[in-house]
């Protein structure tokens, strides 16, 4: 297990605490975590998840569920994935969905959901060096503006659209 506490860097509105418990035995691995972050509002941002995997040797199957809560807003994510060792490399495939619910300041977030599908290949040149490439496609619903590339949410004009073809 693990525990963490952050003082907020001189700002009481950034304090964080969280914990994680896990169990691994042979090919089975599972862990769950919970954390809270104080905000400038009366409500705290709460994050909880559980994930697990089973290694079959020829394939590793993985699953994750994560929930974020803030005030009356709730975002649930679930995903499943698999990795397949191929010589010095590894092929990965993943599918996930995010579901938003709730209202904040009169804005309803219901039906602003998204789905993602991705594939990736990693070729290990050494223990610390790898070449990789992949493809991912996101389908946004409503005014959801998620993007494959970090830092581009809402800035690419993809609200309610289906960006794809991006590298991972």
XYZ file of N, CA, C and O in Angstrom:
672
model
N 0.805 -1.183 0.000
C 0.000 0.000 0.000
C 0.853 1.255 0.000
O 2.067 1.215 0.212
N 0.218 2.364 -0.250
C 0.876 3.660 -0.275
C -0.059 4.701 0.303
O -1.279 4.563 0.217
N 0.517 5.749 0.886
C -0.252 6.878 1.396
C 0.473 8.158 1.008
O 1.700 8.179 0.900
N -0.306 9.226 0.782
C 0.295 10.489 0.394
C -0.488 11.639 0.993
O -1.710 11.594 1.089
N 0.257 12.666 1.400
C -0.354 13.902 1.878
C 0.452 15.061 1.321
O 1.681 15.056 1.386
N -0.215 16.058 0.748
C 0.456 17.249 0.213
C -0.106 18.482 0.915
O -1.318 18.615 1.070
N 0.768 19.377 1.330
C 0.383 20.561 2.104
C -0.244 21.672 1.277
O -0.773 22.618 1.820
N -0.146 21.629 -0.016
C -0.779 22.634 -0.853
C 0.142 23.755 -1.268
O -0.312 24.772 -1.779
N 1.419 23.650 -1.036
C 2.423 24.634 -1.448
C 2.048 26.052 -1.029
O 2.031 26.982 -1.833
N 1.722 26.218 0.247
C 1.394 27.541 0.771
C -0.018 27.989 0.493
O -0.416 29.093 0.849
N -0.821 27.159 -0.128
C -2.199 27.490 -0.451
C -3.090 26.399 0.124
O -3.049 25.257 -0.318
N -3.906 26.744 1.114
C -4.767 25.747 1.750
C -5.749 25.110 0.780
O -6.305 24.055 1.046
N -5.986 25.726 -0.373
C -6.947 25.200 -1.329
C -6.368 24.118 -2.231
O -7.045 23.644 -3.118
N -5.124 23.727 -2.032
C -4.503 22.693 -2.851
C -4.117 21.458 -2.045
O -3.433 20.596 -2.562
N -4.504 21.390 -0.796
C -4.124 20.240 0.026
C -4.692 18.956 -0.559
O -5.804 18.934 -1.088
N -3.905 17.890 -0.450
C -4.295 16.596 -1.010
C -3.947 15.493 -0.028
O -2.933 15.554 0.654
N -4.797 14.475 0.010
C -4.453 13.235 0.705
C -5.007 12.083 -0.114
O -6.018 12.222 -0.806
N -4.323 10.963 -0.069
C -4.780 9.809 -0.822
C -4.096 8.542 -0.365
O -3.109 8.570 0.373
N -4.643 7.429 -0.796
C -4.075 6.135 -0.440
C -4.366 5.103 -1.511
O -5.293 5.258 -2.315
N -3.528 4.086 -1.530
C -3.663 3.004 -2.501
C -3.342 1.692 -1.815
O -2.389 1.593 -1.049
N -4.143 0.671 -2.093
C -3.885 -0.689 -1.622
C -3.883 -1.619 -2.822
O -4.721 -1.484 -3.712
N -2.947 -2.537 -2.830
C -2.867 -3.473 -3.938
C -2.516 -4.866 -3.470
O -2.052 -5.068 -2.345
N -2.745 -5.823 -4.347
C -2.429 -7.217 -4.069
C -1.977 -7.864 -5.366
O -2.618 -7.696 -6.405
N -0.872 -8.577 -5.306
C -0.378 -9.288 -6.478
C 0.042 -10.685 -6.053
O 0.675 -10.869 -5.011
N -0.333 -11.660 -6.850
C 0.046 -13.053 -6.596
C 0.109 -13.773 -7.935
O -0.913 -13.903 -8.621
N 1.307 -14.196 -8.311
C 1.470 -14.894 -9.586
C 1.038 -14.008 -10.738
O 1.465 -12.863 -10.852
N 0.140 -14.483 -11.581
C -0.276 -13.706 -12.749
C -1.347 -12.652 -12.440
O -1.696 -11.851 -13.290
N -1.849 -12.637 -11.210
C -2.953 -11.755 -10.821
C -2.424 -10.515 -10.113
O -1.564 -10.601 -9.253
N -2.972 -9.341 -10.469
C -2.577 -8.082 -9.847
C -3.802 -7.177 -9.789
O -4.474 -6.975 -10.798
N -4.108 -6.635 -8.608
C -5.255 -5.737 -8.461
C -4.874 -4.630 -7.478
O -4.088 -4.853 -6.555
N -5.415 -3.427 -7.703
C -5.156 -2.305 -6.806
C -6.341 -1.356 -6.831
O -7.041 -1.239 -7.833
N -6.547 -0.663 -5.721
C -7.585 0.345 -5.616
C -7.008 1.571 -4.934
O -6.103 1.460 -4.096
N -7.513 2.756 -5.283
C -6.992 3.992 -4.712
C -8.117 4.991 -4.500
O -9.166 4.929 -5.154
N -7.885 5.922 -3.554
C -8.831 7.000 -3.278
C -8.031 8.231 -2.882
O -7.029 8.124 -2.168
N -8.473 9.401 -3.332
C -7.811 10.643 -2.961
C -8.766 11.812 -2.987
O -9.784 11.784 -3.680
N -8.440 12.858 -2.195
C -9.234 14.079 -2.158
C -8.323 15.291 -2.257
O -7.267 15.328 -1.616
N -8.747 16.274 -3.050
C -8.027 17.529 -3.186
C -8.948 18.665 -2.775
O -10.071 18.761 -3.261
N -8.470 19.525 -1.861
C -9.245 20.698 -1.478
C -9.197 21.712 -2.611
O -8.219 21.790 -3.347
N -10.272 22.468 -2.759
C -10.363 23.464 -3.826
C -10.759 24.807 -3.222
O -10.992 24.910 -2.014
N -10.865 25.828 -4.034
C -11.308 27.139 -3.556
C -12.802 27.120 -3.228
O -13.313 28.050 -2.631
N -13.492 26.061 -3.622
C -14.909 25.914 -3.336
C -15.102 25.076 -2.078
O -14.160 24.476 -1.573
N -16.323 24.998 -1.591
C -16.610 24.196 -0.402
C -16.438 22.702 -0.687
O -16.105 21.936 0.209
N -16.660 22.300 -1.929
C -16.551 20.890 -2.302
C -15.102 20.501 -2.596
O -14.302 21.322 -3.035
N -14.816 19.236 -2.374
C -13.495 18.688 -2.680
C -13.582 17.856 -3.950
O -14.628 17.297 -4.271
N -12.466 17.774 -4.670
C -12.367 16.896 -5.827
C -11.994 15.514 -5.304
O -10.982 15.354 -4.626
N -12.828 14.536 -5.582
C -12.620 13.175 -5.097
C -12.347 12.259 -6.275
O -13.043 12.314 -7.276
N -11.339 11.417 -6.132
C -10.918 10.520 -7.204
C -10.754 9.125 -6.626
O -10.057 8.949 -5.625
N -11.411 8.147 -7.245
C -11.261 6.766 -6.783
C -11.165 5.845 -7.992
O -11.717 6.142 -9.049
N -10.421 4.754 -7.847
C -10.297 3.814 -8.953
C -9.937 2.424 -8.462
O -9.507 2.245 -7.326
N -10.158 1.478 -9.346
C -9.742 0.100 -9.122
C -9.307 -0.456 -10.478
O -9.942 -0.183 -11.498
N -8.205 -1.151 -10.462
C -7.695 -1.729 -11.691
C -7.096 -3.089 -11.420
O -6.710 -3.402 -10.289
N -7.036 -3.880 -12.439
C -6.476 -5.211 -12.270
C -5.980 -5.775 -13.583
O -6.307 -5.274 -14.663
N -5.173 -6.810 -13.466
C -4.675 -7.490 -14.663
C -4.452 -8.962 -14.368
O -4.303 -9.377 -13.215
N -4.452 -9.735 -15.427
C -4.160 -11.162 -15.355
C -3.229 -11.481 -16.516
O -3.556 -11.209 -17.670
N -2.074 -12.039 -16.197
C -1.094 -12.378 -17.214
C -1.245 -13.848 -17.584
O -0.953 -14.730 -16.774
N -1.683 -14.101 -18.806
C -1.869 -15.464 -19.292
C -0.603 -16.017 -19.936
O -0.587 -17.136 -20.418
N 0.462 -15.217 -19.993
C 1.697 -15.621 -20.650
C 1.743 -15.131 -22.077
O 2.579 -14.316 -22.438
N 0.823 -15.585 -22.897
C 0.757 -15.138 -24.292
C 0.046 -13.791 -24.419
O 0.120 -13.126 -25.437
N -0.662 -13.365 -23.337
C -1.438 -12.140 -23.346
C -1.641 -11.672 -21.905
O -1.829 -12.478 -21.003
N -1.611 -10.366 -21.713
C -1.943 -9.781 -20.416
C -3.229 -8.985 -20.602
O -3.308 -8.072 -21.421
N -4.267 -9.339 -19.850
C -5.568 -8.684 -19.915
C -5.666 -7.696 -18.755
O -5.344 -8.044 -17.614
N -6.105 -6.453 -19.038
C -6.156 -5.407 -18.020
C -7.508 -4.708 -18.026
O -8.154 -4.622 -19.065
N -7.905 -4.201 -16.874
C -9.131 -3.436 -16.763
C -8.980 -2.323 -15.740
O -8.199 -2.443 -14.789
N -9.715 -1.220 -15.935
C -9.653 -0.079 -15.029
C -11.019 0.583 -14.948
O -11.713 0.735 -15.953
N -11.406 0.999 -13.734
C -12.570 1.849 -13.513
C -12.095 3.015 -12.665
O -11.385 2.827 -11.676
N -12.446 4.240 -13.073
C -12.055 5.436 -12.342
C -13.257 6.367 -12.240
O -14.014 6.525 -13.198
N -13.434 6.976 -11.063
C -14.527 7.932 -10.879
C -13.990 9.214 -10.272
O -13.279 9.189 -9.271
N -14.330 10.348 -10.902
C -14.027 11.678 -10.381
C -15.343 12.308 -9.943
O -16.334 12.249 -10.669
N -15.345 12.925 -8.739
C -16.543 13.615 -8.256
C -16.154 15.007 -7.790
O -15.140 15.189 -7.114
N -16.984 15.975 -8.163
C -16.831 17.334 -7.665
C -18.223 17.938 -7.605
O -18.904 18.039 -8.624
N -18.660 18.322 -6.404
C -19.998 18.856 -6.199
C -21.009 17.851 -6.755
O -20.963 16.679 -6.402
N -21.899 18.260 -7.658
C -22.870 17.320 -8.223
C -22.364 16.695 -9.523
O -23.074 15.933 -10.163
N -21.129 17.022 -9.915
C -20.560 16.462 -11.143
C -19.919 15.113 -10.871
O -19.296 14.908 -9.826
N -20.060 14.216 -11.814
C -19.448 12.890 -11.697
C -18.997 12.436 -13.076
O -19.730 12.569 -14.046
N -17.769 11.916 -13.134
C -17.245 11.382 -14.375
C -16.741 9.971 -14.115
O -15.869 9.766 -13.287
N -17.324 9.012 -14.817
C -16.902 7.614 -14.709
C -16.162 7.212 -15.969
O -16.617 7.487 -17.076
N -15.031 6.560 -15.786
C -14.266 6.010 -16.898
C -14.067 4.528 -16.655
O -13.780 4.110 -15.538
N -14.221 3.740 -17.697
C -13.839 2.326 -17.622
C -13.092 1.989 -18.902
O -13.339 2.569 -19.956
N -12.157 1.096 -18.777
C -11.393 0.692 -19.935
C -10.916 -0.737 -19.810
O -10.727 -1.250 -18.701
N -10.752 -1.385 -20.940
C -10.180 -2.722 -20.986
C -9.050 -2.699 -22.016
O -9.094 -1.922 -22.974
N -8.070 -3.510 -21.781
C -6.948 -3.549 -22.696
C -6.251 -4.887 -22.643
O -6.472 -5.691 -21.737
N -5.401 -5.103 -23.616
C -4.615 -6.332 -23.669
C -3.270 -6.018 -24.294
O -3.151 -5.133 -25.144
N -2.251 -6.733 -23.835
C -0.927 -6.619 -24.446
C -0.443 -8.012 -24.809
O -0.714 -8.988 -24.101
N 0.254 -8.076 -25.948
C 0.729 -9.346 -26.478
C 2.228 -9.239 -26.737
O 2.633 -8.437 -27.584
N 3.049 -10.033 -26.034
C 4.485 -9.994 -26.318
C 4.776 -10.614 -27.682
O 4.229 -11.660 -28.030
N 5.639 -9.922 -28.466
C 6.035 -10.410 -29.785
C 7.542 -10.206 -29.891
O 8.004 -9.099 -30.179
N 8.305 -11.252 -29.622
C 9.762 -11.139 -29.662
C 10.249 -10.085 -28.696
O 9.922 -10.111 -27.512
N 11.028 -9.107 -29.198
C 11.514 -8.006 -28.366
C 10.475 -6.905 -28.211
O 10.714 -5.918 -27.524
N 9.324 -7.077 -28.814
C 8.313 -6.036 -28.793
C 7.043 -6.453 -28.082
O 6.938 -7.537 -27.496
N 6.080 -5.558 -28.173
C 4.789 -5.796 -27.521
C 3.718 -5.048 -28.313
O 3.888 -3.881 -28.675
N 2.616 -5.718 -28.599
C 1.467 -5.129 -29.263
C 0.403 -4.884 -28.210
O 0.113 -5.752 -27.390
N -0.189 -3.668 -28.201
C -1.216 -3.314 -27.215
C -2.482 -2.842 -27.917
O -2.429 -2.170 -28.945
N -3.617 -3.177 -27.324
C -4.907 -2.711 -27.814
C -5.735 -2.291 -26.594
O -5.630 -2.903 -25.529
N -6.535 -1.218 -26.743
C -7.293 -0.689 -25.611
C -8.600 -0.081 -26.091
O -8.671 0.485 -27.185
N -9.645 -0.212 -25.266
C -10.927 0.443 -25.512
C -11.401 1.025 -24.194
O -11.276 0.395 -23.138
N -11.950 2.240 -24.234
C -12.444 2.859 -23.010
C -13.592 3.800 -23.288
O -13.775 4.284 -24.416
N -14.376 4.062 -22.248
C -15.508 4.989 -22.341
C -15.531 5.873 -21.104
O -15.210 5.426 -20.006
N -15.910 7.135 -21.302
C -16.093 8.071 -20.203
C -17.537 8.559 -20.235
O -18.094 8.821 -21.294
N -18.163 8.612 -19.048
C -19.564 8.993 -18.911
C -19.649 10.131 -17.896
O -19.222 9.985 -16.756
N -20.182 11.271 -18.321
C -20.326 12.441 -17.449
C -21.769 12.595 -17.004
O -22.692 12.362 -17.783
N -21.938 13.039 -15.741
C -23.271 13.283 -15.187
C -23.191 14.481 -14.248
O -22.168 14.716 -13.632
N -24.300 15.203 -14.140
C -24.376 16.276 -13.160
C -24.525 17.644 -13.769
O -24.436 17.839 -14.982
N -24.747 18.621 -12.867
C -24.932 20.010 -13.263
C -24.107 20.893 -12.339
O -24.071 20.678 -11.135
N -23.440 21.890 -12.913
C -22.673 22.857 -12.135
C -22.900 24.231 -12.743
O -22.701 24.426 -13.942
N -23.351 25.187 -11.890
C -23.646 26.553 -12.347
C -24.594 26.566 -13.544
O -24.414 27.330 -14.489
N -25.589 25.690 -13.518
C -26.593 25.642 -14.572
C -26.174 24.926 -15.841
O -26.939 24.854 -16.788
N -24.945 24.395 -15.874
C -24.471 23.681 -17.057
C -24.606 22.183 -16.817
O -24.022 21.643 -15.873
N -25.394 21.517 -17.661
C -25.624 20.081 -17.544
C -24.554 19.331 -18.336
O -24.354 19.601 -19.511
N -23.877 18.399 -17.693
C -22.802 17.654 -18.372
C -23.250 16.278 -18.846
O -22.441 15.544 -19.420
N -24.512 15.919 -18.608
C -24.995 14.621 -19.079
C -24.813 14.519 -20.596
O -24.955 15.502 -21.318
N -24.514 13.356 -21.060
C -24.365 13.058 -22.488
C -23.164 13.732 -23.147
O -23.084 13.793 -24.360
N -22.225 14.263 -22.362
C -20.973 14.782 -22.906
C -19.912 13.706 -22.703
O -18.955 13.883 -21.966
N -20.126 12.595 -23.360
C -19.323 11.401 -23.142
C -18.326 11.210 -24.284
O -18.335 11.945 -25.261
N -17.500 10.197 -24.145
C -16.533 9.902 -25.196
C -16.152 8.424 -25.141
O -16.270 7.774 -24.104
N -15.692 7.936 -26.291
C -15.186 6.564 -26.412
C -13.828 6.638 -27.091
O -13.622 7.478 -27.964
N -12.902 5.763 -26.694
C -11.582 5.737 -27.310
C -11.200 4.310 -27.658
O -11.517 3.368 -26.928
N -10.537 4.183 -28.801
C -9.959 2.910 -29.223
C -8.525 3.203 -29.637
O -8.267 4.192 -30.320
N -7.591 2.360 -29.208
C -6.202 2.585 -29.603
C -5.465 1.266 -29.787
O -5.807 0.252 -29.180
N -4.451 1.324 -30.645
C -3.522 0.213 -30.838
C -2.119 0.808 -30.803
O -1.908 1.967 -31.180
N -1.168 0.017 -30.350
C 0.198 0.496 -30.234
C 1.166 -0.671 -30.351
O 0.862 -1.785 -29.915
N 2.325 -0.407 -30.940
C 3.393 -1.397 -30.972
C 4.645 -0.764 -30.383
O 4.984 0.380 -30.705
N 5.301 -1.501 -29.507
C 6.523 -1.048 -28.852
C 7.618 -2.057 -29.162
O 7.444 -3.260 -28.945
N 8.746 -1.557 -29.670
C 9.899 -2.424 -29.942
C 11.031 -1.983 -29.016
O 11.501 -0.853 -29.075
N 11.448 -2.877 -28.127
C 12.474 -2.571 -27.136
C 13.868 -2.740 -27.735
O 14.262 -3.842 -28.102
N 14.594 -1.638 -27.833
C 15.974 -1.676 -28.297
C 16.910 -2.107 -27.167
O 17.938 -2.738 -27.414
N 16.560 -1.729 -25.930
C 17.326 -2.110 -24.730
C 16.374 -2.020 -23.540
O 15.185 -1.782 -23.716
N 16.906 -2.152 -22.320
C 16.049 -2.048 -21.132
C 15.460 -0.654 -20.970
O 14.416 -0.482 -20.375
N 16.155 0.373 -21.481
C 15.728 1.749 -21.290
C 15.329 2.477 -22.574
O 14.929 3.628 -22.527
N 15.449 1.838 -23.708
C 15.185 2.511 -24.982
C 14.212 1.694 -25.823
O 14.372 0.490 -25.963
N 13.216 2.382 -26.365
C 12.218 1.696 -27.182
C 11.758 2.591 -28.332
O 11.768 3.814 -28.227
N 11.368 1.956 -29.406
C 10.694 2.627 -30.511
C 9.222 2.236 -30.430
O 8.896 1.088 -30.143
N 8.331 3.192 -30.658
C 6.914 2.855 -30.585
C 6.109 3.722 -31.541
O 6.519 4.791 -31.943
N 4.961 3.219 -31.881
C 4.028 3.953 -32.719
C 2.632 3.423 -32.462
O 2.462 2.313 -31.964
N 1.653 4.234 -32.758
C 0.294 3.791 -32.496
C -0.733 4.628 -33.226
O -0.411 5.592 -33.928
N -1.966 4.243 -33.036
C -3.111 4.915 -33.633
C -4.214 4.944 -32.594
O -4.437 3.952 -31.894
N -4.908 6.071 -32.475
C -6.031 6.177 -31.540
C -7.150 6.971 -32.190
O -6.903 7.870 -33.002
N -8.369 6.624 -31.835
C -9.535 7.329 -32.351
C -10.497 7.594 -31.204
O -10.826 6.690 -30.449
N -10.925 8.840 -31.066
C -11.872 9.238 -30.026
C -13.172 9.660 -30.689
O -13.163 10.396 -31.678
N -14.288 9.210 -30.131
C -15.611 9.658 -30.558
C -16.206 10.477 -29.426
O -16.482 9.941 -28.350
N -16.378 11.776 -29.643
C -16.952 12.677 -28.649
C -18.453 12.804 -28.861
O -18.919 12.896 -29.993
N -19.210 12.849 -27.763
C -20.653 13.070 -27.805
C -20.960 14.439 -27.203
O -20.226 14.921 -26.342
N -22.062 15.023 -27.602
C -22.485 16.311 -27.045
C -21.424 17.370 -27.265
O -20.930 17.545 -28.368
N -21.051 18.078 -26.189
C -20.010 19.106 -26.291
C -18.684 18.615 -25.719
O -17.799 19.402 -25.425
N -18.542 17.307 -25.576
C -17.263 16.747 -25.131
C -16.194 17.123 -26.150
O -16.424 17.081 -27.356
N -15.014 17.510 -25.668
C -13.935 17.945 -26.562
C -12.628 17.258 -26.187
O -11.588 17.885 -26.089
N -12.687 15.955 -25.977
C -11.472 15.224 -25.637
C -10.634 15.013 -26.892
O -11.147 14.930 -27.989
N -9.329 14.901 -26.680
C -8.410 14.746 -27.791
C -7.389 13.675 -27.453
O -7.114 13.408 -26.289
N -6.805 13.065 -28.466
C -5.779 12.055 -28.274
C -4.506 12.681 -27.717
O -3.868 12.143 -26.832
N -4.152 13.855 -28.231
C -2.922 14.507 -27.805
C -3.165 15.367 -26.572
O -4.158 16.079 -26.498
N -2.261 15.344 -25.579
C -2.454 16.143 -24.368
C -2.394 17.633 -24.669
O -1.700 18.074 -25.569
N -3.155 18.398 -23.899
C -3.117 19.846 -24.033
C -3.935 20.405 -25.169
O -3.904 21.608 -25.413
N -4.698 19.567 -25.868
C -5.460 20.067 -27.014
C -6.963 20.014 -26.783
O -7.721 20.313 -27.676
N -7.397 19.659 -25.588
C -8.829 19.576 -25.314
C -9.456 20.956 -25.480
O -9.020 21.927 -24.885
N -10.468 21.043 -26.300
C -11.203 22.279 -26.494
C -10.518 23.266 -27.432
O -11.120 24.242 -27.831
N -9.275 23.035 -27.789
C -8.582 24.006 -28.622
C -8.466 23.553 -30.076
O -7.891 24.261 -30.882
N -8.993 22.398 -30.397
C -8.843 21.888 -31.756
C -10.145 21.929 -32.540
O -10.195 21.439 -33.651
N -11.196 22.479 -31.962
C -12.459 22.554 -32.675
C -13.119 21.206 -32.844
O -13.898 21.005 -33.763
N -12.835 20.251 -31.948
C -13.370 18.911 -32.107
C -14.547 18.642 -31.177
O -14.826 17.516 -30.857
N -15.260 19.681 -30.762
C -16.403 19.490 -29.880
C -17.433 18.623 -30.580
O -17.878 18.924 -31.679
N -17.779 17.511 -29.938
C -18.774 16.603 -30.483
C -18.336 15.891 -31.744
O -19.143 15.306 -32.437
N -17.056 15.918 -32.054
C -16.582 15.294 -33.293
C -15.743 14.063 -32.989
O -15.588 13.671 -31.846
N -15.187 13.485 -34.016
C -14.428 12.248 -33.888
C -13.016 12.450 -34.423
O -12.748 12.148 -35.577
N -12.115 12.997 -33.585
C -10.736 13.102 -34.053
C -10.094 11.727 -34.064
O -10.427 10.873 -33.283
N -9.173 11.503 -34.946
C -8.509 10.223 -35.001
C -7.240 10.315 -35.811
O -6.889 11.370 -36.320
N -6.550 9.220 -35.914
C -5.348 9.180 -36.693
C -4.144 9.785 -36.014
O -3.134 10.025 -36.645
N -4.234 10.053 -34.750
C -3.126 10.656 -34.035
C -2.199 9.610 -33.478
O -2.614 8.506 -33.153
N -0.943 9.981 -33.353
C 0.003 9.070 -32.722
C -0.192 9.137 -31.222
O -0.679 10.116 -30.693
N 0.192 8.078 -30.533
C 0.067 8.043 -29.078
C 1.275 8.637 -28.420
O 2.336 8.646 -28.941
